[in-house]
Coordinates of C-alpha atoms and ligand atoms in Angstrom, one line a residue:
M1 CA 24.2 -5.9 12.7
A2 CA 20.5 -6.4 13.3
K3 CA 18.4 -4.8 10.6
E4 CA 16.5 -1.6 11.3
I5 CA 12.7 -2.1 11.6
R6 CA 10.5 0.2 9.6
L7 CA 6.8 1.1 10.0
N8 CA 4.2 2.2 7.6
A9 CA 0.7 2.9 8.6
F10 CA -2.0 1.3 6.3
E11 CA -5.2 3.3 5.9
M12 CA -7.9 4.0 3.3
N13 CA -10.3 7.0 2.7
C14 CA -13.2 5.0 3.9
V15 CA -15.0 3.7 7.0
A16 CA -14.1 0.2 7.3
H17 CA -10.7 -0.8 6.0
Q18 CA -9.2 -3.9 7.3
S19 CA -11.3 -4.3 10.6
P20 CA -14.9 -4.1 9.6
G21 CA -17.4 -3.3 12.3
L22 CA -14.8 -1.7 14.5
W23 CA -16.2 1.6 13.3
R24 CA -18.8 1.0 16.1
H25 CA -16.4 1.0 18.8
P26 CA -16.9 4.1 21.1
R27 CA -13.5 5.3 20.8
D28 CA -13.2 4.9 17.0
R29 CA -13.2 7.9 14.8
S30 CA -13.5 6.1 11.4
R31 CA -16.8 8.0 10.7
D32 CA -14.6 11.2 10.4
Y33 CA -12.8 9.9 7.3
K34 CA -14.6 12.8 5.4
R35 CA -12.9 15.4 7.6
L36 CA -9.5 17.0 6.9
D37 CA -8.9 17.4 10.7
Y38 CA -9.0 13.6 11.1
W39 CA -6.3 13.0 8.5
I40 CA -4.1 15.9 9.7
E41 CA -4.2 14.5 13.3
L42 CA -3.4 10.9 12.1
A43 CA -0.4 12.3 10.1
Q44 CA 0.8 14.1 13.0
I45 CA 0.5 11.0 15.3
L46 CA 2.5 9.0 12.6
E47 CA 5.2 11.6 12.3
R48 CA 5.7 11.6 16.0
G49 CA 6.2 7.9 15.9
L50 CA 8.7 8.4 12.9
F51 CA 6.7 6.2 10.6
D52 CA 8.2 6.2 7.2
G53 CA 5.0 6.6 5.5
L54 CA 1.3 6.5 5.4
F55 CA 0.1 4.0 2.7
L56 CA -3.4 4.8 1.4
A57 CA -5.1 1.9 -0.2
D58 CA -7.9 2.4 -2.9
V59 CA -10.4 0.5 -4.9
L60 CA -12.5 1.9 -7.8
G61 CA -15.4 -0.5 -7.4
V62 CA -17.6 -2.0 -4.7
Y63 CA -17.0 -5.4 -3.1
D64 CA -20.0 -7.1 -4.9
V65 CA -18.7 -10.8 -4.9
F66 CA -20.2 -11.6 -1.5
G67 CA -23.9 -12.5 -2.2
G68 CA -23.6 -11.4 -5.9
D69 CA -24.3 -7.7 -5.3
E70 CA -23.2 -4.7 -3.4
R71 CA -25.8 -5.0 -0.5
A72 CA -23.4 -6.6 2.0
A73 CA -20.5 -4.0 1.2
L74 CA -22.9 -1.1 1.7
A75 CA -24.5 -2.5 4.9
H76 CA -21.1 -3.3 6.6
G77 CA -19.3 -0.4 5.1
A78 CA -16.8 -2.8 3.8
Q79 CA -14.4 -0.3 1.9
T80 CA -17.6 1.3 0.7
P81 CA -18.2 4.2 0.5
V82 CA -14.7 5.2 -0.4
N83 CA -13.2 8.6 -1.3
D84 CA -10.3 9.5 -3.5
P85 CA -7.0 9.0 -1.6
L86 CA -4.8 11.6 -3.4
L87 CA -6.9 14.5 -2.4
L88 CA -6.0 14.0 1.3
V89 CA -2.4 14.3 0.8
P90 CA -1.8 18.1 0.4
A91 CA -3.5 18.8 3.7
M92 CA -1.4 16.2 5.6
A93 CA 1.9 17.3 3.8
A94 CA 1.2 21.0 4.9
A95 CA 0.9 19.7 8.6
T96 CA 4.0 17.6 8.6
R97 CA 7.7 17.8 7.4
N98 CA 8.9 14.3 7.0
L99 CA 6.1 11.7 6.8
G100 CA 5.9 10.0 3.3
F101 CA 2.7 9.2 1.5
G102 CA 2.4 6.0 -0.5
V103 CA -0.9 6.4 -2.5
T104 CA -2.7 3.7 -4.4
V105 CA -3.6 4.5 -7.9
N106 CA -5.1 1.8 -10.1
L107 CA -3.7 2.2 -13.7
S108 CA -6.3 0.0 -15.4
Y109 CA -8.8 2.8 -15.7
E110 CA -6.8 6.0 -16.3
P111 CA -4.5 7.1 -19.1
P112 CA -0.9 7.8 -18.2
Y113 CA -0.6 11.3 -19.5
G114 CA -3.0 13.0 -17.0
F115 CA -1.9 10.7 -14.1
A116 CA 1.6 11.6 -14.5
R117 CA 0.9 15.1 -14.0
R118 CA -1.2 14.5 -10.9
M119 CA 1.7 12.6 -9.4
S120 CA 4.3 15.2 -10.4
T121 CA 2.0 17.9 -8.9
L122 CA 1.9 15.9 -5.6
D123 CA 5.7 15.5 -5.7
H124 CA 6.1 19.4 -5.9
L125 CA 3.5 20.1 -3.2
T126 CA 4.9 17.5 -0.8
E127 CA 8.5 18.5 -1.6
G128 CA 9.4 15.0 -2.7
R129 CA 7.3 12.9 -0.2
I130 CA 5.1 11.1 -2.5
G131 CA 5.1 7.4 -3.4
W132 CA 2.8 5.4 -5.7
N133 CA 1.5 2.0 -4.9
I134 CA 1.0 0.6 -8.4
V135 CA -2.1 -1.7 -8.6
T136 CA -4.1 -3.1 -11.5
G137 CA -7.2 -4.0 -9.6
Y138 CA -9.0 -7.1 -8.6
L139 CA -12.7 -6.1 -8.7
D140 CA -15.0 -6.7 -11.8
S141 CA -17.1 -3.8 -10.3
A142 CA -14.4 -1.3 -11.1
A143 CA -14.3 -2.4 -14.6
K144 CA -18.0 -2.1 -15.0
G145 CA -17.9 1.3 -13.6
A146 CA -15.4 2.2 -16.3
G147 CA -17.6 0.8 -19.1
K148 CA -16.1 -2.6 -19.4
E149 CA -17.9 -5.9 -19.0
R150 CA -15.3 -7.4 -16.7
Q151 CA -11.7 -6.8 -15.7
T152 CA -8.9 -7.8 -17.9
D153 CA -7.3 -11.2 -17.1
H154 CA -4.8 -11.3 -14.4
D155 CA -1.5 -11.8 -16.3
D156 CA -2.7 -9.4 -19.0
R157 CA -3.2 -6.6 -16.4
Y158 CA 0.5 -6.9 -15.5
A159 CA 1.5 -6.9 -19.2
I160 CA -0.4 -3.7 -19.8
A161 CA 1.1 -2.2 -16.6
E162 CA 4.6 -2.8 -18.0
E163 CA 3.7 -0.6 -21.0
Y164 CA 2.1 1.9 -18.7
M165 CA 5.2 2.2 -16.7
E166 CA 7.4 2.9 -19.7
V167 CA 5.0 5.8 -20.6
V168 CA 5.1 7.4 -17.2
Y169 CA 8.9 7.0 -16.9
K170 CA 9.2 8.6 -20.3
L171 CA 7.0 11.6 -19.1
W172 CA 8.6 12.0 -15.6
E173 CA 12.3 11.2 -16.5
G174 CA 12.6 12.0 -20.2
S175 CA 10.4 15.0 -21.0
W176 CA 12.2 17.9 -19.2
D177 CA 16.0 18.3 -18.7
D178 CA 16.8 19.4 -15.2
S179 CA 18.3 22.8 -16.7
A180 CA 15.1 23.4 -18.7
V181 CA 13.5 25.8 -16.2
K182 CA 15.4 29.3 -16.5
A183 CA 12.9 31.4 -14.7
D184 CA 15.0 34.3 -16.0
G185 CA 13.3 37.5 -15.5
G186 CA 16.1 39.3 -17.4
S187 CA 15.5 37.4 -20.7
G188 CA 11.9 36.8 -20.1
I189 CA 12.6 33.0 -20.7
F190 CA 10.7 30.8 -18.3
A191 CA 11.5 27.4 -19.8
D192 CA 14.2 26.7 -22.6
P193 CA 12.1 25.1 -25.4
D194 CA 15.3 23.2 -26.6
R195 CA 15.4 21.4 -23.1
V196 CA 11.8 20.1 -23.2
R197 CA 11.1 17.1 -25.5
K198 CA 8.0 15.6 -26.7
V199 CA 7.3 12.0 -25.4
K200 CA 6.5 9.9 -28.6
H201 CA 5.2 6.7 -27.4
Q202 CA 3.3 4.2 -29.8
G203 CA 2.5 0.9 -28.0
A204 CA 0.2 -1.8 -28.1
H205 CA -2.0 -0.2 -25.4
F206 CA -1.0 3.5 -25.2
R207 CA -0.2 6.4 -27.5
V208 CA 1.4 9.7 -26.4
D209 CA 2.6 12.5 -28.5
A210 CA 3.1 15.3 -25.8
V211 CA 5.4 17.0 -23.5
H212 CA 5.0 16.3 -19.9
L213 CA 2.9 19.1 -18.3
S214 CA 4.8 19.5 -15.1
E215 CA 8.4 20.8 -14.6
P216 CA 10.7 18.2 -13.1
S217 CA 9.7 17.5 -9.3
P218 CA 12.1 16.6 -6.5
Q219 CA 11.9 12.9 -7.1
R220 CA 10.7 12.9 -10.8
T221 CA 9.3 9.4 -10.5
P222 CA 7.5 9.0 -7.1
V223 CA 8.8 6.2 -4.9
L224 CA 7.3 2.9 -6.4
Y225 CA 5.4 0.6 -4.1
Q226 CA 3.8 -2.7 -5.4
A227 CA 1.7 -5.3 -3.7
G228 CA 1.1 -8.1 -6.0
S229 CA 2.9 -11.4 -5.1
S230 CA 1.8 -13.9 -7.7
P231 CA 4.5 -14.9 -10.3
A232 CA 3.4 -12.2 -12.8
G233 CA 3.3 -9.7 -9.8
R234 CA 6.8 -10.7 -8.7
T235 CA 8.2 -10.3 -12.2
F236 CA 6.7 -6.8 -12.2
A237 CA 7.9 -6.0 -8.8
G238 CA 11.3 -7.1 -9.7
R239 CA 11.6 -4.5 -12.6
H240 CA 9.7 -1.7 -10.9
A241 CA 9.1 -1.8 -7.1
E242 CA 11.3 0.0 -4.7
C243 CA 9.1 -1.2 -1.8
V244 CA 6.7 -4.1 -1.7
F245 CA 3.7 -4.7 0.5
I246 CA 2.9 -8.2 1.2
S247 CA 0.3 -9.9 3.5
G248 CA 0.1 -13.4 5.0
P249 CA -1.0 -15.0 8.1
S250 CA 2.2 -16.3 9.5
K251 CA 5.8 -16.2 9.2
A252 CA 5.8 -19.6 7.5
V253 CA 3.7 -18.1 4.7
I254 CA 5.7 -14.8 4.5
A255 CA 9.3 -16.1 4.5
P256 CA 9.2 -18.0 1.1
R257 CA 7.4 -15.1 -0.4
V258 CA 10.0 -12.5 0.7
A259 CA 12.8 -14.9 -0.9
A260 CA 10.8 -15.1 -4.1
I261 CA 10.3 -11.4 -4.3
R262 CA 14.0 -10.7 -3.7
E263 CA 14.8 -13.3 -6.4
G264 CA 12.7 -11.4 -8.9
V265 CA 14.5 -8.3 -8.1
A266 CA 18.0 -10.2 -8.6
K267 CA 16.5 -11.5 -11.9
A268 CA 15.9 -8.0 -13.1
G269 CA 19.6 -7.1 -12.5
R270 CA 19.0 -5.4 -9.2
D271 CA 20.3 -5.8 -5.8
P272 CA 17.8 -7.8 -3.9
A273 CA 18.6 -6.1 -0.6
S274 CA 18.0 -2.7 -2.3
I275 CA 14.1 -3.1 -2.0
L276 CA 12.1 -2.7 1.2
I277 CA 9.5 -5.3 1.9
F278 CA 6.7 -4.5 4.5
A279 CA 4.4 -7.2 5.9
L280 CA 0.8 -6.5 6.8
L281 CA 0.3 -6.8 10.6
T282 CA -1.7 -5.3 13.4
V283 CA -0.3 -4.4 16.7
I284 CA -2.3 -4.1 19.9
V285 CA -0.1 -2.8 22.4
A286 CA -0.6 -1.4 26.0
P287 CA 1.7 -0.9 29.1
T288 CA 1.3 -4.6 30.2
D289 CA 0.4 -7.9 28.6
A290 CA -2.8 -8.0 30.6
E291 CA -3.9 -4.7 29.5
A292 CA -3.3 -5.5 25.9
Q293 CA -5.2 -8.8 26.2
A294 CA -8.2 -6.8 27.7
K295 CA -8.0 -4.4 24.8
I296 CA -8.3 -7.2 22.2
V297 CA -11.1 -8.8 23.9
D298 CA -12.9 -5.5 23.9
Y299 CA -12.2 -4.7 20.3
R300 CA -13.4 -8.3 19.3
R301 CA -16.8 -7.5 20.7
Y302 CA -17.3 -5.0 17.7
A303 CA -15.7 -7.3 15.0
D304 CA -18.1 -7.9 12.0
L305 CA -17.6 -11.4 10.6
E306 CA -19.9 -11.0 7.5
G307 CA -18.1 -7.6 6.8
A308 CA -14.8 -9.6 6.9
L309 CA -16.2 -12.2 4.4
T310 CA -17.4 -9.6 2.2
L311 CA -13.8 -8.2 1.9
M312 CA -12.3 -11.6 1.5
S313 CA -14.9 -12.3 -1.3
G314 CA -13.7 -9.2 -3.2
W315 CA -10.0 -10.0 -2.7
T316 CA -10.3 -13.7 -3.8
G317 CA -13.1 -13.5 -6.3
I318 CA -15.0 -16.3 -4.3
D319 CA -18.4 -15.7 -3.0
F320 CA -18.1 -16.8 0.7
S321 CA -21.9 -16.4 1.3
K322 CA -22.3 -19.6 -0.7
L323 CA -19.9 -21.7 1.6
D324 CA -20.8 -23.5 4.9
P325 CA -19.0 -21.8 7.9
D326 CA -17.2 -25.2 8.8
Q327 CA -16.2 -26.0 5.2
I328 CA -12.4 -25.9 4.5
V329 CA -11.6 -23.2 1.9
Q330 CA -10.2 -24.8 -1.3
H331 CA -8.0 -23.3 -3.9
V332 CA -9.5 -22.2 -7.3
E333 CA -8.0 -20.3 -10.1
N334 CA -9.8 -17.1 -11.1
Q335 CA -9.1 -13.5 -12.3
A336 CA -9.2 -11.7 -9.0
G337 CA -6.0 -11.3 -6.8
R338 CA -4.1 -14.7 -6.5
T339 CA -2.3 -14.2 -3.3
A340 CA -5.2 -13.6 -1.0
L341 CA -6.6 -17.1 -1.7
E342 CA -3.1 -18.6 -1.7
N343 CA -2.6 -17.4 1.9
I344 CA -5.4 -19.7 3.2
T345 CA -5.2 -22.7 0.8
R346 CA -1.7 -23.6 -0.6
A347 CA 0.8 -21.4 1.1
D348 CA 1.1 -23.2 4.3
P349 CA 0.7 -27.0 3.9
H350 CA 0.5 -27.6 7.6
R351 CA -2.7 -25.4 7.9
S352 CA -6.1 -25.4 6.5
W353 CA -8.8 -22.8 7.1
T354 CA -12.6 -23.1 7.6
V355 CA -14.6 -20.2 6.5
R356 CA -15.4 -19.4 10.0
Q357 CA -11.8 -19.3 10.9
V358 CA -11.1 -17.0 7.9
A359 CA -14.0 -14.7 9.0
E360 CA -12.6 -14.4 12.6
H361 CA -8.9 -13.9 11.4
V362 CA -9.8 -11.3 8.8
S363 CA -12.2 -9.3 11.0
I364 CA -9.3 -7.5 12.7
G365 CA -6.4 -6.3 10.5
G366 CA -7.3 -8.4 7.4
I367 CA -5.3 -11.3 6.6
G368 CA -2.2 -10.2 8.4
P369 CA -1.4 -11.4 12.0
V370 CA -2.5 -9.6 15.2
I371 CA 0.2 -9.1 17.6
V372 CA -1.0 -8.4 21.2
G373 CA 1.0 -7.5 24.4
S374 CA 3.1 -5.1 26.2
P375 CA 5.7 -3.0 24.3
S376 CA 8.4 -5.6 25.1
T377 CA 6.3 -8.6 24.1
V378 CA 5.3 -7.1 20.9
A379 CA 9.0 -5.9 20.2
D380 CA 10.2 -9.4 20.6
E381 CA 7.7 -10.6 18.1
L382 CA 8.5 -7.9 15.5
E383 CA 12.2 -8.7 15.9
A384 CA 11.5 -12.4 15.3
W385 CA 9.5 -11.6 12.2
V386 CA 12.3 -9.5 10.8
D387 CA 15.0 -12.0 11.7
E388 CA 13.2 -15.1 10.5
T389 CA 11.4 -13.7 7.4
D390 CA 13.8 -11.2 6.0
V391 CA 11.1 -8.4 5.8
D392 CA 12.3 -4.9 6.4
G393 CA 9.3 -3.7 8.4
F394 CA 5.6 -3.6 8.9
N395 CA 2.6 -2.2 7.1
L396 CA 0.4 -1.7 10.2
A397 CA -3.3 -1.8 9.9
F398 CA -5.5 -0.6 12.7
A399 CA -8.3 -2.0 14.8
V400 CA -9.4 1.4 16.5
R401 CA -8.6 4.5 14.7
P402 CA -6.5 6.5 15.5
E403 CA -6.0 4.7 18.8
T404 CA -4.0 1.8 17.3
F405 CA -1.5 4.1 15.7
E406 CA -1.3 6.4 18.9
D407 CA -0.5 3.2 21.0
V408 CA 2.2 2.3 18.5
S409 CA 3.7 5.7 18.5
N410 CA 3.6 6.2 22.2
L411 CA 4.5 2.7 23.4
L412 CA 5.9 0.5 20.8
V413 CA 8.3 2.9 19.1
P414 CA 10.3 3.9 22.2
E415 CA 10.7 0.3 23.0
L416 CA 12.1 -0.4 19.5
Q417 CA 14.4 2.5 19.8
R418 CA 15.7 1.3 23.2
R419 CA 16.6 -1.9 21.4
G420 CA 18.5 0.0 18.7
R421 CA 16.2 -1.3 16.0
Y422 CA 14.3 1.8 15.2
K423 CA 15.4 5.2 14.0
K424 CA 15.7 8.1 16.4
A425 CA 15.1 10.8 13.7
Y426 CA 14.2 11.1 10.1
R427 CA 16.9 11.4 7.5
P428 CA 16.8 14.6 5.6
G429 CA 15.5 14.9 1.9
T430 CA 12.9 13.4 -0.1
L431 CA 11.0 10.1 0.7
R432 CA 13.4 8.2 -1.6
E433 CA 16.4 9.7 0.2
K434 CA 14.9 9.0 3.6
L435 CA 14.0 5.4 2.7
F436 CA 17.3 4.4 0.9
N437 CA 19.9 6.9 2.1
G438 CA 20.7 7.7 -1.5
P439 CA 19.8 10.1 -4.2
A440 CA 16.3 11.6 -4.7
R441 CA 16.0 10.2 -8.2
L442 CA 15.9 6.6 -9.4
Q443 CA 19.3 5.3 -10.7
Q444 CA 20.7 2.6 -12.9
P445 CA 20.1 -0.3 -13.0
H446 CA 16.5 0.7 -12.2
F447 CA 14.6 0.5 -15.5
A448 CA 13.3 4.1 -15.1
A449 CA 16.8 5.6 -15.3
R450 CA 17.2 4.7 -18.9
F451 CA 14.6 7.2 -19.9
R452 CA 16.2 10.2 -18.5
Ligands
FMN1 C1 -0.9 -5.1 1.7 C2 -1.6 -5.0 0.3 C3 -2.3 -4.0 -0.1 C4 -3.0 -3.9 -1.3 N1 -3.7 -2.6 -1.6 C5 -4.2 -2.6 -2.8 C6 -5.1 -1.5 -3.0 O1 -5.1 -0.5 -2.1 N2 -5.8 -1.5 -4.2 C7 -5.8 -2.5 -5.0 O2 -6.4 -2.5 -6.0 N3 -5.1 -3.6 -4.7 C8 -4.3 -3.6 -3.6 N4 -3.6 -4.8 -3.2 C9 -3.7 -5.8 -4.2 C10 -2.6 -6.0 -5.2 O3 -2.2 -4.9 -5.7 C11 -2.8 -7.1 -6.1 O4 -3.9 -6.7 -6.9 C12 -3.2 -8.3 -5.4 O5 -2.3 -8.7 -4.5 C13 -3.3 -9.5 -6.4 O6 -2.2 -9.5 -7.3 P1 -1.3 -11.0 -7.3 O7 -2.3 -12.0 -7.8 O8 -0.2 -10.7 -8.1 O9 -0.9 -11.2 -5.8 C14 -2.9 -4.9 -2.1 C15 -2.3 -6.2 -1.7 C16 -1.5 -6.2 -0.6 C17 -0.9 -7.4 -0.2

């Protein structure tokens, strides 16, 4: 049977996420990112389209690689300024019943103990609809803001993340028994002290000697998302991720990456088909192909090429302001993210990219492809992506917000449903139950389950 196609929306609490410059479009509401009503309306649009989740990206530093300082990021609004993503969630959760929230939190700059409580709190308040996109960062500017000279080396970041995961699993899964909370008015006992254990962790990077501050939440551990695809990233995903976000410009780049990620999951003793992989992609859909083409031509008038290179410089650690626009981008090894540069250098031996081509491509929807057409044209292409690359669905970026998501909910989703490739209703239960049609809590052989 053909695989169900799943949709996530890719957003960020800032003005220019993956399509810099489009905030100037007359129908774009990006400047309202500071208003709760914007986020509530967005969540409702997505829930109408039965999106599995809203994925909120985050960075803890400015994009100061392009030109060597923060001027370009500020001038182009390139993911700068950026507000905290977690604080948006309760308002959106109160206005929806089923939409999941995959929120990015960088573990490099925050001890696990307090973070674990924030996620448990959100799991309670959303009644089990919270997910965590586990990231370790790629910006030196974030490290400097946190009092370090530069970020920890690439593979060491993943090694530290391993220990971090062990600590949060101990807090979420191991500290409180399910039966610990009595809330017994008769005896006056709220929680049975014999059923709550102190987490005692002494490791190379973290020490904890404390009970978890939250009582068990519906999912205990939030649904775990991950987005790094380098060899170290894939090993990490193999052990921990339930969902993986990937990005690449074409099916040729994405297909082997999907296979490698599933292989990493199998190596960790888990079923490679049990994880969900979402590819970054932007859909511009309109009732007819001609109308959709007219839309993208209109959108492109607002695209900001220098803003795109500002983002790309941050993702890759390469200062694109120093390169000639017609120069072919070459691979180098550095301590920023590895996959962003791999995408335009070594990932597809049949394609090389000039700086100008990178800027034009990235200016709408980041490094993912832009698929333009009528509902039927776009659905054909999405089906081809799923069938040829083995992804489970798409992490949809936007050009104009929230118009891009409204068009998807109103036009594309009904077409996918007609083809039997998209759900007609949400499953009941927590985000984990909805995504995997299984229990609310992580089970063996997932590494987290051994800490319960
Ligand atoms: C679709 C997608 C979304 C991402 N979102 C974030 C994010 O919000 N914050 C962040 O710090 N890193 C984000 N990343 C970067 C990854 O977490 C990771 O740092 C990066 O891919 C480099 O890791 P790698 O060298 O293992 O690929 C994202 C990556 C992808 C592909």
